[in-house]
């Protein structure tokens, strides 16, 4: 590679230009190209040569770019895409051409600039929607290699947003494609404006996919560096608004026929991501102060809890007999996660602790904490929430103690939580105890 002369690449460029011209003339004429197979084979071999020659070789990358091989290649890819055949030789030529663009761009900012100017957005739109999986994958590789923060902002343009939408669809349909995943987690999710604009264009199914990608990013505490914290605070605020607007959709799941309601599934995923975000100190503080989020969580818990008592549905507390199959339903754990979110929002936050008191949320949490196969770990999240609600809050401690004395709180439930009521002088004290073995 290091000893290759410029004349070699000039020869390859001449072959590609000549072949491109031949195909173009044939496409314009009424008759087809008789030796199309030979042309496609020649193109594939040229791109194999170029692809291999620029691997970790800045000198060859520079020479090829200087000769204009990038623009020639982009033009030829568009031309090949216009040929209405799906034979293997055509696919091979297209695959090799995209691999060449990926290799000439690798570690080379000048080549990335050239590709972006020539190929965005048309070439990416063309290849992202191609029927061949390998072509789509190689296209994602080129796009990932060329992206930076400035170019991500270019994708905000309404005319370019389609590129982002197609990348999400590629991820949804080709889960084994790592490139589409990396495009989102390493680039697109770092632009809150892009996420917000994209979310508005998506179907509910696609929103679930986007939220799952965000969940991966948020769950990886090491991946969110301090410089990105402001980005994720803005994501958190946007998702909190979405949850507040759509939380009522989850009640559709009370009907068995609506068990896969897509709007309700979005609400469930929104709650999952908010739970994870409020487990991170950087985002927790902002969400604790977010207007109406705590009230929405309590109201939604109250509505789902009531719905489960009024009729038998997914929100009804159940305790399966031994050997019964595990319940499989998208709303399994929803009430547990609501209690988790409430507990997170009250962590060392006196204002929110008092707000739950005012909204009668404590009795609601205590009433929701019985063993429930529809809500695994509900007791544990209830313990966590009650702990956060009562920490350095005598009003909430006294309320729970009073409820137990009046028989309004189930003492056995408190025992399961590791709590007990003690009387000291004229006061009732709520305290932690070790559970008996």
Short mmCIF file of C-alpha atoms in Angstrom, two decimals, residues 9-405:
data_model
loop_
_atom_site.label_atom_id
_atom_site.label_comp_id
_atom_site.label_asym_id
_atom_site.label_seq_id
_atom_site.Cartn_x
_atom_site.Cartn_y
_atom_site.Cartn_z
CA UNK A 9 -5.04 5.25 -8.88
CA UNK A 10 -5.26 7.42 -12.01
CA UNK A 11 -5.70 4.23 -14.05
CA UNK A 12 -8.43 2.99 -11.71
CA UNK A 13 -10.16 6.37 -11.90
CA UNK A 14 -10.06 6.22 -15.71
CA UNK A 15 -11.64 2.75 -15.71
CA UNK A 16 -14.40 3.87 -13.33
CA UNK A 17 -15.08 7.05 -15.32
CA UNK A 18 -15.20 5.18 -18.62
CA UNK A 19 -17.42 2.41 -17.25
CA UNK A 20 -19.69 4.97 -15.61
CA UNK A 21 -20.07 6.79 -18.94
CA UNK A 22 -20.89 3.54 -20.75
CA UNK A 23 -23.60 2.60 -18.23
CA UNK A 24 -25.01 6.14 -18.31
CA UNK A 25 -25.35 6.09 -22.10
CA UNK A 26 -26.97 2.66 -22.00
CA UNK A 27 -29.49 3.85 -19.39
CA UNK A 28 -30.41 6.86 -21.56
CA UNK A 29 -30.90 4.71 -24.66
CA UNK A 30 -33.81 2.38 -25.29
CA UNK A 31 -31.66 -0.75 -25.46
CA UNK A 32 -29.88 -2.26 -22.49
CA UNK A 33 -26.17 -2.82 -22.04
CA UNK A 34 -25.17 -6.16 -23.49
CA UNK A 35 -22.05 -6.62 -21.40
CA UNK A 36 -23.46 -5.18 -18.15
CA UNK A 37 -22.09 -8.13 -16.16
CA UNK A 38 -18.56 -7.35 -17.34
CA UNK A 39 -18.97 -3.68 -16.38
CA UNK A 40 -20.26 -4.56 -12.91
CA UNK A 41 -17.45 -7.04 -12.34
CA UNK A 42 -14.89 -4.44 -13.40
CA UNK A 43 -16.41 -1.79 -11.08
CA UNK A 44 -16.40 -4.18 -8.12
CA UNK A 45 -12.71 -5.06 -8.70
CA UNK A 46 -11.76 -1.37 -8.97
CA UNK A 47 -13.46 -0.59 -5.66
CA UNK A 48 -11.84 -3.63 -4.02
CA UNK A 49 -8.46 -2.25 -5.08
CA UNK A 50 -9.24 1.24 -3.78
CA UNK A 51 -10.84 -0.09 -0.58
CA UNK A 52 -7.78 -2.14 0.31
CA UNK A 53 -5.27 0.53 -0.70
CA UNK A 54 -6.51 3.17 1.74
CA UNK A 55 -6.68 1.00 4.88
CA UNK A 56 -4.64 2.89 7.52
CA UNK A 57 -2.78 4.74 4.75
CA UNK A 58 -3.21 8.52 4.92
CA UNK A 59 -0.98 8.98 1.84
CA UNK A 60 -3.26 6.92 -0.41
CA UNK A 61 -6.39 8.49 1.11
CA UNK A 62 -5.02 11.93 0.22
CA UNK A 63 -4.03 10.94 -3.33
CA UNK A 64 -7.43 9.36 -4.05
CA UNK A 65 -9.30 12.35 -2.67
CA UNK A 66 -7.09 14.76 -4.63
CA UNK A 67 -7.80 12.82 -7.85
CA UNK A 68 -11.57 13.18 -7.30
CA UNK A 69 -12.27 9.51 -6.63
CA UNK A 70 -14.78 10.36 -3.89
CA UNK A 71 -17.11 12.39 -6.14
CA UNK A 72 -16.68 9.84 -8.95
CA UNK A 73 -17.62 7.02 -6.57
CA UNK A 74 -20.70 8.82 -5.23
CA UNK A 75 -21.88 9.52 -8.77
CA UNK A 76 -21.35 5.88 -9.75
CA UNK A 77 -23.21 4.58 -6.67
CA UNK A 78 -26.23 6.72 -7.59
CA UNK A 79 -26.00 5.46 -11.17
CA UNK A 80 -25.85 1.81 -10.10
CA UNK A 81 -28.83 2.33 -7.82
CA UNK A 82 -30.84 3.37 -10.86
CA UNK A 83 -30.25 0.05 -12.60
CA UNK A 84 -33.44 -1.92 -12.02
CA UNK A 85 -31.91 -5.34 -11.51
CA UNK A 86 -31.13 -7.22 -8.32
CA UNK A 87 -28.40 -9.55 -9.44
CA UNK A 88 -25.44 -10.42 -7.24
CA UNK A 89 -22.86 -8.61 -9.39
CA UNK A 90 -24.69 -5.29 -8.92
CA UNK A 91 -24.95 -5.83 -5.17
CA UNK A 92 -21.25 -6.68 -4.96
CA UNK A 93 -20.30 -3.50 -6.84
CA UNK A 94 -22.44 -1.37 -4.53
CA UNK A 95 -21.12 -3.05 -1.40
CA UNK A 96 -17.48 -2.58 -2.43
CA UNK A 97 -18.07 1.08 -3.33
CA UNK A 98 -19.50 1.83 0.11
CA UNK A 99 -16.68 -0.06 1.80
CA UNK A 100 -14.24 2.14 -0.11
CA UNK A 101 -15.96 5.31 1.12
CA UNK A 102 -15.85 3.97 4.67
CA UNK A 103 -12.13 3.22 4.44
CA UNK A 104 -11.11 6.49 2.81
CA UNK A 105 -13.05 8.36 5.52
CA UNK A 106 -11.60 6.42 8.46
CA UNK A 107 -9.45 8.76 10.58
CA UNK A 108 -9.34 11.33 7.79
CA UNK A 109 -11.24 14.58 8.37
CA UNK A 110 -10.65 15.92 4.84
CA UNK A 111 -12.12 12.78 3.27
CA UNK A 112 -15.08 12.93 5.67
CA UNK A 113 -15.72 16.53 4.56
CA UNK A 114 -15.59 15.54 0.90
CA UNK A 115 -17.97 12.61 1.35
CA UNK A 116 -20.41 14.73 3.34
CA UNK A 117 -20.48 17.43 0.65
CA UNK A 118 -21.01 14.89 -2.13
CA UNK A 119 -23.26 12.37 -0.43
CA UNK A 120 -25.48 14.08 2.18
CA UNK A 121 -28.38 13.61 2.22
CA UNK A 122 -29.19 12.00 -1.16
CA UNK A 123 -26.76 9.08 -1.20
CA UNK A 124 -27.53 8.13 2.42
CA UNK A 125 -31.27 8.21 1.80
CA UNK A 126 -30.77 6.03 -1.28
CA UNK A 127 -28.66 3.40 0.48
CA UNK A 128 -30.46 3.38 3.85
CA UNK A 129 -33.65 2.29 2.08
CA UNK A 130 -31.98 -0.34 -0.12
CA UNK A 131 -33.32 -3.88 0.03
CA UNK A 132 -29.88 -5.43 0.61
CA UNK A 133 -28.91 -5.66 4.29
CA UNK A 134 -25.16 -5.39 3.68
CA UNK A 135 -25.54 -2.22 1.62
CA UNK A 136 -27.61 -0.66 4.43
CA UNK A 137 -24.99 -1.71 7.01
CA UNK A 138 -22.07 -0.29 4.99
CA UNK A 139 -24.03 2.93 4.46
CA UNK A 140 -24.47 3.25 8.24
CA UNK A 141 -20.73 2.66 8.65
CA UNK A 142 -19.92 5.55 6.28
CA UNK A 143 -22.45 7.82 7.95
CA UNK A 144 -21.13 7.04 11.45
CA UNK A 145 -17.54 7.70 10.33
CA UNK A 146 -18.45 11.10 8.85
CA UNK A 147 -20.69 12.39 11.65
CA UNK A 148 -19.72 15.10 14.12
CA UNK A 149 -21.70 17.54 16.27
CA UNK A 150 -21.95 20.14 13.49
CA UNK A 151 -23.28 17.62 10.97
CA UNK A 152 -25.75 16.23 13.49
CA UNK A 153 -27.25 19.71 13.65
CA UNK A 154 -27.54 19.70 9.85
CA UNK A 155 -29.83 16.70 10.24
CA UNK A 156 -32.29 18.97 12.07
CA UNK A 157 -33.28 20.55 8.77
CA UNK A 158 -36.81 19.31 7.89
CA UNK A 159 -35.55 18.03 4.55
CA UNK A 160 -32.76 16.03 6.22
CA UNK A 161 -34.77 14.63 9.13
CA UNK A 162 -35.74 11.70 6.90
CA UNK A 163 -32.15 10.41 7.18
CA UNK A 164 -32.48 10.17 10.98
CA UNK A 165 -35.86 8.51 10.65
CA UNK A 166 -34.45 5.84 8.30
CA UNK A 167 -31.51 5.15 10.63
CA UNK A 168 -34.00 4.45 13.44
CA UNK A 169 -35.96 2.13 11.16
CA UNK A 170 -32.75 0.32 10.23
CA UNK A 171 -32.00 -0.23 13.93
CA UNK A 172 -35.57 -1.42 14.53
CA UNK A 173 -35.50 -3.89 11.65
CA UNK A 174 -31.83 -4.98 11.79
CA UNK A 175 -31.04 -5.29 15.49
CA UNK A 176 -27.73 -6.98 14.70
CA UNK A 177 -26.50 -3.84 12.91
CA UNK A 178 -24.14 -2.18 15.37
CA UNK A 179 -23.57 0.89 13.20
CA UNK A 180 -27.14 2.21 13.43
CA UNK A 181 -27.00 1.72 17.20
CA UNK A 182 -23.71 3.64 17.43
CA UNK A 183 -25.01 6.48 15.25
CA UNK A 184 -27.74 7.09 17.83
CA UNK A 185 -25.85 6.50 21.06
CA UNK A 186 -22.63 8.29 20.04
CA UNK A 187 -24.06 11.13 17.96
CA UNK A 188 -27.81 11.71 17.56
CA UNK A 189 -28.82 11.39 21.22
CA UNK A 190 -26.37 14.19 22.01
CA UNK A 191 -28.67 16.67 20.25
CA UNK A 192 -31.90 17.24 22.26
CA UNK A 193 -33.42 19.38 19.50
CA UNK A 194 -32.98 16.54 17.00
CA UNK A 195 -34.52 13.98 19.35
CA UNK A 196 -37.50 16.27 19.97
CA UNK A 197 -38.03 16.93 16.25
CA UNK A 198 -37.68 13.23 15.42
CA UNK A 199 -40.05 12.13 18.21
CA UNK A 200 -42.81 14.29 16.73
CA UNK A 201 -42.47 12.48 13.36
CA UNK A 202 -42.44 8.92 14.69
CA UNK A 203 -45.17 6.33 14.95
CA UNK A 204 -45.82 4.96 18.44
CA UNK A 205 -43.89 1.79 17.61
CA UNK A 206 -40.92 3.87 16.50
CA UNK A 207 -41.16 5.99 19.66
CA UNK A 208 -40.83 2.83 21.73
CA UNK A 209 -37.66 1.97 19.77
CA UNK A 210 -36.21 5.46 20.32
CA UNK A 211 -36.98 5.27 24.05
CA UNK A 212 -35.27 1.88 24.25
CA UNK A 213 -32.14 3.43 22.71
CA UNK A 214 -32.31 6.26 25.25
CA UNK A 215 -32.72 3.70 28.02
CA UNK A 216 -29.49 1.99 26.96
CA UNK A 217 -27.63 5.30 27.01
CA UNK A 218 -29.08 6.47 30.34
CA UNK A 219 -28.51 3.09 32.02
CA UNK A 220 -24.81 3.18 31.17
CA UNK A 221 -23.69 5.60 33.88
CA UNK A 222 -20.12 5.61 32.55
CA UNK A 223 -21.16 6.74 29.08
CA UNK A 224 -22.73 10.01 30.24
CA UNK A 225 -19.74 12.26 30.79
CA UNK A 226 -20.07 15.54 32.67
CA UNK A 227 -20.14 17.58 29.44
CA UNK A 228 -23.22 15.64 28.34
CA UNK A 229 -25.12 16.09 31.61
CA UNK A 230 -26.90 19.22 30.39
CA UNK A 231 -27.98 17.31 27.28
CA UNK A 232 -29.59 14.58 29.37
CA UNK A 233 -31.25 17.11 31.66
CA UNK A 234 -32.96 18.51 28.56
CA UNK A 235 -33.91 14.99 27.45
CA UNK A 236 -35.35 14.37 30.93
CA UNK A 237 -37.49 17.51 30.80
CA UNK A 238 -38.81 16.64 27.33
CA UNK A 239 -39.68 13.06 28.34
CA UNK A 240 -41.36 14.32 31.53
CA UNK A 241 -43.66 16.48 29.38
CA UNK A 242 -44.39 13.51 27.08
CA UNK A 243 -45.24 11.33 30.10
CA UNK A 244 -47.54 13.97 31.56
CA UNK A 245 -49.36 14.31 28.24
CA UNK A 246 -49.74 10.57 27.58
CA UNK A 247 -49.95 8.90 31.01
CA UNK A 248 -53.70 8.33 30.71
CA UNK A 249 -53.16 6.03 27.72
CA UNK A 250 -52.01 3.22 30.01
CA UNK A 251 -55.59 2.79 31.28
CA UNK A 252 -56.46 1.35 27.86
CA UNK A 253 -54.65 -1.79 29.04
CA UNK A 254 -57.50 -2.57 31.44
CA UNK A 255 -59.25 -4.10 28.42
CA UNK A 256 -57.74 -7.41 27.37
CA UNK A 257 -58.35 -6.54 23.71
CA UNK A 258 -56.04 -3.51 24.05
CA UNK A 259 -53.14 -5.39 25.65
CA UNK A 260 -50.81 -4.25 22.86
CA UNK A 261 -52.08 -0.68 22.54
CA UNK A 262 -49.11 1.19 21.07
CA UNK A 263 -49.79 4.52 22.77
CA UNK A 264 -49.94 2.74 26.13
CA UNK A 265 -46.63 0.98 25.37
CA UNK A 266 -45.03 4.40 24.80
CA UNK A 267 -46.27 5.52 28.24
CA UNK A 268 -44.73 2.42 29.84
CA UNK A 269 -41.36 3.07 28.17
CA UNK A 270 -41.47 6.76 29.14
CA UNK A 271 -41.92 5.73 32.77
CA UNK A 272 -39.04 3.24 32.53
CA UNK A 273 -36.67 5.93 31.23
CA UNK A 274 -37.81 8.49 33.82
CA UNK A 275 -37.19 5.95 36.60
CA UNK A 276 -33.67 5.43 35.31
CA UNK A 277 -33.06 9.15 34.87
CA UNK A 278 -34.18 9.91 38.43
CA UNK A 279 -31.66 7.33 39.63
CA UNK A 280 -28.92 9.67 38.38
CA UNK A 281 -28.12 12.61 40.65
CA UNK A 282 -27.49 14.98 37.77
CA UNK A 283 -30.96 14.54 36.30
CA UNK A 284 -32.79 13.85 39.58
CA UNK A 285 -32.48 17.39 40.91
CA UNK A 286 -34.06 18.88 37.78
CA UNK A 287 -36.87 16.32 37.63
CA UNK A 288 -37.64 16.79 41.34
CA UNK A 289 -38.40 20.43 40.56
CA UNK A 290 -40.18 19.72 37.26
CA UNK A 291 -43.71 21.18 37.45
CA UNK A 292 -46.44 18.57 37.82
CA UNK A 293 -44.35 15.41 37.37
CA UNK A 294 -44.79 14.15 40.95
CA UNK A 295 -48.51 14.96 40.86
CA UNK A 296 -48.85 13.08 37.56
CA UNK A 297 -47.12 10.01 38.99
CA UNK A 298 -49.41 9.97 42.05
CA UNK A 299 -52.55 10.55 39.98
CA UNK A 300 -51.58 7.76 37.58
CA UNK A 301 -50.88 5.38 40.48
CA UNK A 302 -54.27 6.25 41.98
CA UNK A 303 -56.10 5.68 38.68
CA UNK A 304 -54.40 2.35 37.91
CA UNK A 305 -54.86 1.16 41.51
CA UNK A 306 -58.55 2.07 41.38
CA UNK A 307 -58.97 0.44 37.96
CA UNK A 308 -57.52 -2.78 39.38
CA UNK A 309 -60.01 -2.77 42.24
CA UNK A 310 -63.08 -1.98 40.14
CA UNK A 311 -62.59 -4.93 37.79
CA UNK A 312 -60.18 -7.80 37.23
CA UNK A 313 -57.46 -6.63 34.85
CA UNK A 314 -53.68 -6.25 34.61
CA UNK A 315 -53.76 -3.65 37.42
CA UNK A 316 -55.49 -6.04 39.83
CA UNK A 317 -53.16 -7.43 42.49
CA UNK A 318 -52.77 -11.20 41.99
CA UNK A 319 -50.89 -13.90 43.81
CA UNK A 320 -50.31 -16.93 41.60
CA UNK A 321 -50.42 -20.47 42.89
CA UNK A 322 -47.16 -22.41 42.79
CA UNK A 323 -46.23 -23.60 39.33
CA UNK A 324 -48.35 -21.06 37.47
CA UNK A 325 -46.69 -19.55 34.43
CA UNK A 326 -45.08 -16.16 34.73
CA UNK A 327 -47.38 -13.34 33.66
CA UNK A 328 -46.40 -11.83 30.32
CA UNK A 329 -47.97 -8.43 29.73
CA UNK A 330 -46.44 -5.06 28.81
CA UNK A 331 -47.93 -3.41 31.93
CA UNK A 332 -46.34 -5.88 34.36
CA UNK A 333 -44.41 -3.78 36.87
CA UNK A 334 -46.04 -0.47 35.89
CA UNK A 335 -47.36 0.30 39.38
CA UNK A 336 -44.02 -0.73 40.89
CA UNK A 337 -42.26 1.73 38.61
CA UNK A 338 -44.69 4.52 39.50
CA UNK A 339 -43.88 3.96 43.19
CA UNK A 340 -40.17 3.88 42.33
CA UNK A 341 -40.50 7.22 40.50
CA UNK A 342 -42.39 8.77 43.43
CA UNK A 343 -39.72 7.49 45.82
CA UNK A 344 -36.94 8.91 43.65
CA UNK A 345 -38.62 12.32 43.39
CA UNK A 346 -38.90 12.49 47.20
CA UNK A 347 -35.27 11.56 47.89
CA UNK A 348 -33.93 14.17 50.35
CA UNK A 349 -36.56 16.62 49.08
CA UNK A 350 -38.78 18.06 51.80
CA UNK A 351 -41.03 19.94 49.38
CA UNK A 352 -41.92 16.77 47.47
CA UNK A 353 -42.32 14.76 50.68
CA UNK A 354 -44.91 17.29 51.83
CA UNK A 355 -46.56 17.31 48.42
CA UNK A 356 -47.16 13.55 48.62
CA UNK A 357 -48.67 14.10 52.08
CA UNK A 358 -51.02 16.78 50.70
CA UNK A 359 -52.08 14.52 47.81
CA UNK A 360 -52.79 11.59 50.17
CA UNK A 361 -50.12 9.61 48.34
CA UNK A 362 -48.75 7.84 51.41
CA UNK A 363 -51.91 5.84 52.05
CA UNK A 364 -52.04 5.06 48.33
CA UNK A 365 -48.51 3.63 48.40
CA UNK A 366 -49.25 1.58 51.53
CA UNK A 367 -52.44 0.26 49.91
CA UNK A 368 -50.51 -0.74 46.78
CA UNK A 369 -47.70 -2.65 48.45
CA UNK A 370 -49.26 -6.08 48.91
CA UNK A 371 -47.59 -9.01 47.16
CA UNK A 372 -48.60 -8.79 43.52
CA UNK A 373 -47.39 -10.99 40.66
CA UNK A 374 -48.40 -8.24 38.24
CA UNK A 375 -45.90 -5.99 40.01
CA UNK A 376 -42.72 -7.81 41.01
CA UNK A 377 -40.72 -6.06 43.75
CA UNK A 378 -43.62 -3.72 44.56
CA UNK A 379 -43.01 -4.25 48.28
CA UNK A 380 -39.33 -3.38 47.93
CA UNK A 381 -40.08 -0.19 45.98
CA UNK A 382 -42.76 0.70 48.55
CA UNK A 383 -40.18 0.31 51.35
CA UNK A 384 -37.82 2.55 49.40
CA UNK A 385 -40.53 5.17 48.77
CA UNK A 386 -41.72 5.21 52.40
CA UNK A 387 -38.14 5.54 53.59
CA UNK A 388 -37.60 8.56 51.32
CA UNK A 389 -40.96 10.05 52.34
CA UNK A 390 -40.28 9.78 56.06
CA UNK A 391 -36.58 10.66 56.18
CA UNK A 392 -36.30 13.73 58.43
CA UNK A 393 -40.03 14.35 57.95
CA UNK A 394 -41.92 14.07 61.24
CA UNK A 395 -45.25 14.92 59.60
CA UNK A 396 -45.11 11.88 57.31
CA UNK A 397 -43.78 9.66 60.11
CA UNK A 398 -46.65 10.71 62.35
CA UNK A 399 -49.20 10.14 59.57
CA UNK A 400 -48.13 6.52 59.05
CA UNK A 401 -48.02 5.88 62.81
CA UNK A 402 -51.51 7.34 63.18
CA UNK A 403 -52.84 5.26 60.29
CA UNK A 404 -51.52 2.07 61.88
CA UNK A 405 -53.03 2.95 65.27
#
